[in-house]
Amino acid sequence: MKISGNNHNPVAKEAETGKTVTDNKKNTVAPKTEAQTEAVKMAEGAIAGKIRQALASAPEVNQTRVEELKKMVRSGTFKIDADKIADGIMKDFSADPPHLAELADNLEHQYQLHQQLLEFLQSEQELGLSFSRQALETVEHIQTNKYRLLGELNDLDTRRASLVKDITVAENIPADASLRDISAKLSSVERGRLLSLRERLLQVTNEIRSLSAKTSEKAKARLRAFNNLHEMLLHNGSSQSQTYAQSGRLNKNSTPRIISHSI
């Protein structure tokens, strides 16, 4: 009985199945047809395009994995879902580290509270020397709000240090990494946000340090907290600066005193 079709033709069989077939009789690997070679190029080009899209949104894509994908395409395995592969790359490498959103929100909140603190300090500096009832009430109002803000900032800074430590462990980043080091591991959008928050915090703490140095009787003690925070922003992002509980009048549990320029 005569058998028709391509069952005994390795090249034809390969064209039908998309797999390289070995002719057992001759023990040789049948060459790819021109159409199949073109199919490999097209598949590789399609995936390369998807990889480029993934790279555009996540520049830190693991290059080793990208090369593995290319080799898989070149191997002749035609049934590859380019979209699925690219989606996997983007999911794996565009995902931000755990707790990142909370860290960014924490820094944003710290910036806002520091800005409020700066405004109270500026108002305090503008006060004239007076012992009238109204003047004393104004000073007490400023003092009360300063201590309230300092207490909130102390809690925020303690939480920030904890978040940074969690991120460095999860991402295998050195424990003494700076916020800039951590931002290098993020997608472009979140990297920009974190660096922007860092710069804004540096700016407002610099203003507070400058103002405090001019108005405080004991500038060295008063500035320690802000110097510690400034150091954290520039260098070791995971250090707990204990920013606002290190010296007498900065202790959030202290009773507000009617003393102008106390910070």
PDB file of N, CA and C in Angstrom, residues 11-12 14-15 30-39:
ATOM      1  N   VAL A  11      11.808  17.487   6.299  1.00  0.00           N
ATOM      2  CA  VAL A  11      11.680  18.923   6.067  1.00  0.00           C
ATOM      3  C   VAL A  11      10.224  19.331   6.038  1.00  0.00           C
ATOM      4  N   ALA A  12       9.413  18.535   5.315  1.00  0.00           N
ATOM      5  CA  ALA A  12       7.989  18.850   5.246  1.00  0.00           C
ATOM      6  C   ALA A  12       7.337  18.704   6.612  1.00  0.00           C
ATOM      7  N   GLU A  14       8.748  19.110   9.451  1.00  0.00           N
ATOM      8  CA  GLU A  14       9.173  20.257  10.269  1.00  0.00           C
ATOM      9  C   GLU A  14       8.334  21.476   9.951  1.00  0.00           C
ATOM     10  N   ALA A  15       8.045  21.678   8.660  1.00  0.00           N
ATOM     11  CA  ALA A  15       7.262  22.838   8.252  1.00  0.00           C
ATOM     12  C   ALA A  15       5.865  22.782   8.836  1.00  0.00           C
ATOM     13  N   ALA A  30      17.490  17.636   9.548  1.00  0.00           N
ATOM     14  CA  ALA A  30      17.055  18.266   8.309  1.00  0.00           C
ATOM     15  C   ALA A  30      17.211  19.769   8.403  1.00  0.00           C
ATOM     16  N   PRO A  31      17.690  20.413   7.357  1.00  0.00           N
ATOM     17  CA  PRO A  31      17.872  21.869   7.391  1.00  0.00           C
ATOM     18  C   PRO A  31      16.537  22.591   7.356  1.00  0.00           C
ATOM     19  N   LYS A  32      16.520  23.796   7.901  1.00  0.00           N
ATOM     20  CA  LYS A  32      15.308  24.598   7.857  1.00  0.00           C
ATOM     21  C   LYS A  32      15.099  25.124   6.448  1.00  0.00           C
ATOM     22  N   THR A  33      13.844  25.245   6.088  1.00  0.00           N
ATOM     23  CA  THR A  33      13.540  25.835   4.795  1.00  0.00           C
ATOM     24  C   THR A  33      13.710  27.344   4.882  1.00  0.00           C
ATOM     25  N   GLU A  34      13.703  27.999   3.742  1.00  0.00           N
ATOM     26  CA  GLU A  34      13.834  29.460   3.729  1.00  0.00           C
ATOM     27  C   GLU A  34      12.679  30.114   4.479  1.00  0.00           C
ATOM     28  N   ALA A  35      11.485  29.529   4.331  1.00  0.00           N
ATOM     29  CA  ALA A  35      10.311  30.082   5.009  1.00  0.00           C
ATOM     30  C   ALA A  35      10.446  29.961   6.526  1.00  0.00           C
ATOM     31  N   GLN A  36      10.992  28.825   6.960  1.00  0.00           N
ATOM     32  CA  GLN A  36      11.154  28.625   8.398  1.00  0.00           C
ATOM     33  C   GLN A  36      12.211  29.561   8.978  1.00  0.00           C
ATOM     34  N   THR A  37      13.286  29.761   8.234  1.00  0.00           N
ATOM     35  CA  THR A  37      14.324  30.692   8.679  1.00  0.00           C
ATOM     36  C   THR A  37      13.749  32.094   8.821  1.00  0.00           C
ATOM     37  N   GLU A  38      12.907  32.457   7.850  1.00  0.00           N
ATOM     38  CA  GLU A  38      12.269  33.772   7.904  1.00  0.00           C
ATOM     39  C   GLU A  38      11.326  33.864   9.102  1.00  0.00           C
ATOM     40  N   ALA A  39      10.662  32.733   9.406  1.00  0.00           N
ATOM     41  CA  ALA A  39       9.747  32.715  10.549  1.00  0.00           C
ATOM     42  C   ALA A  39      10.502  32.951  11.853  1.00  0.00           C
TER      43      ALA A  39
END
